Tab-separated table of C-alpha atoms in Angstrom:
chain	number	residue	atom	x	y	z
A	1	PHE	CA	4.144	8.308	15.151
A	2	GLU	CA	3.241	10.535	18.029
A	3	PRO	CA	0.922	9.728	19.643
A	4	GLU	CA	0.596	6.112	18.618
A	5	CYS	CA	-3.021	5.869	19.787
A	6	LEU	CA	-5.535	8.535	18.827
A	7	THR	CA	-9.165	8.760	19.924
A	8	VAL	CA	-11.471	11.063	17.962
A	9	SER	CA	-15.199	11.510	17.494
A	10	GLU	CA	-16.738	10.584	14.145
A	11	THR	CA	-17.278	14.279	13.333
A	12	GLN	CA	-13.773	15.395	14.268
A	13	ALA	CA	-11.162	16.109	11.607
A	14	LEU	CA	-7.756	14.419	11.786
A	15	ARG	CA	-4.761	16.331	10.513
A	16	VAL	CA	-1.529	14.430	9.892
A	17	SER	CA	1.802	15.974	8.953
A	18	ASN	CA	5.458	15.016	8.650
A	19	THR	CA	7.587	17.442	10.662
A	20	GLY	CA	10.821	15.491	10.259
A	21	THR	CA	13.425	15.325	7.534
A	22	ALA	CA	12.922	11.721	6.335
A	23	THR	CA	10.337	10.515	3.838
A	24	HIS	CA	7.498	8.613	5.505
A	25	ASN	CA	4.201	7.101	4.502
A	26	PHE	CA	0.771	7.215	6.143
A	27	THR	CA	-1.253	4.083	5.429
A	28	MET	CA	-4.673	3.092	6.743
A	29	GLY	CA	-5.645	-0.158	5.035
A	30	LYS	CA	-9.345	-0.205	5.992
A	31	LEU	CA	-9.828	3.252	4.522
A	32	LYS	CA	-7.597	2.672	1.488
A	33	VAL	CA	-5.330	5.576	2.471
A	34	ASP	CA	-1.748	5.231	1.184
A	35	LEU	CA	0.052	8.561	1.098
A	36	LYS	CA	3.724	9.439	0.816
A	37	ALA	CA	4.782	12.151	3.225
A	38	GLU	CA	8.091	13.743	2.282
A	39	ASP	CA	9.973	16.136	4.571
A	40	ASP	CA	8.225	19.225	5.921
A	41	LYS	CA	9.342	21.364	2.969
A	42	ASN	CA	7.455	19.172	0.483
A	43	PHE	CA	4.511	17.843	2.441
A	44	ASN	CA	1.094	19.363	2.919
A	45	ALA	CA	-0.858	18.179	5.965
A	46	LEU	CA	-3.510	15.540	5.335
A	47	LYS	CA	-7.058	16.056	6.543
A	48	PHE	CA	-9.572	13.250	6.975
A	49	GLU	CA	-13.161	13.656	8.157
A	50	GLY	CA	-16.186	11.420	8.559
A	51	PHE	CA	-14.621	8.262	9.953
A	52	LYS	CA	-17.164	5.653	11.038
A	53	PRO	CA	-16.855	4.400	14.656
A	54	GLY	CA	-14.295	1.631	15.040
A	55	GLU	CA	-10.565	0.986	15.244
A	56	TYR	CA	-8.212	1.654	12.358
A	57	GLU	CA	-4.553	0.686	12.166
A	58	PHE	CA	-2.175	3.241	10.685
A	59	PHE	CA	1.504	2.807	9.855
A	60	CYS	CA	4.430	3.960	7.763
A	61	LYS	CA	5.048	1.279	5.146
A	62	PHE	CA	8.725	2.289	5.023
A	63	HIS	CA	9.296	1.987	8.793
A	64	LYS	CA	6.543	-0.266	10.193
A	65	ASP	CA	9.127	-2.879	11.236
A	66	GLN	CA	10.831	-0.143	13.281
A	67	GLY	CA	7.637	0.461	15.248
A	68	MET	CA	6.052	3.251	13.220
A	69	LYS	CA	2.449	2.158	13.671
A	70	GLY	CA	-0.544	3.011	15.745
A	71	THR	CA	-4.299	2.875	16.175
A	72	LEU	CA	-7.012	5.407	15.465
A	73	VAL	CA	-10.113	4.866	17.629
A	74	VAL	CA	-13.252	6.600	16.372
A	75	VAL	CA	-16.133	6.995	18.815
A	76	LYS	CA	-19.692	8.163	18.226
């Protein structure tokens, strides 16, 4: 993931997309998000809004052991 640490305000939208050629996943356990993100020909960007302040881990369940993880920090 690039970047692996994101800081956003609670009113800001977050848009996530897969621009590569491999299938990935975007998981955020606290928010019960578990989405498969196929290559850029088959994947529509994801948009999330209204996060409550706090820290949220995100990762690719297919490649987490290879370092595909990060943190979303939501501020007021």
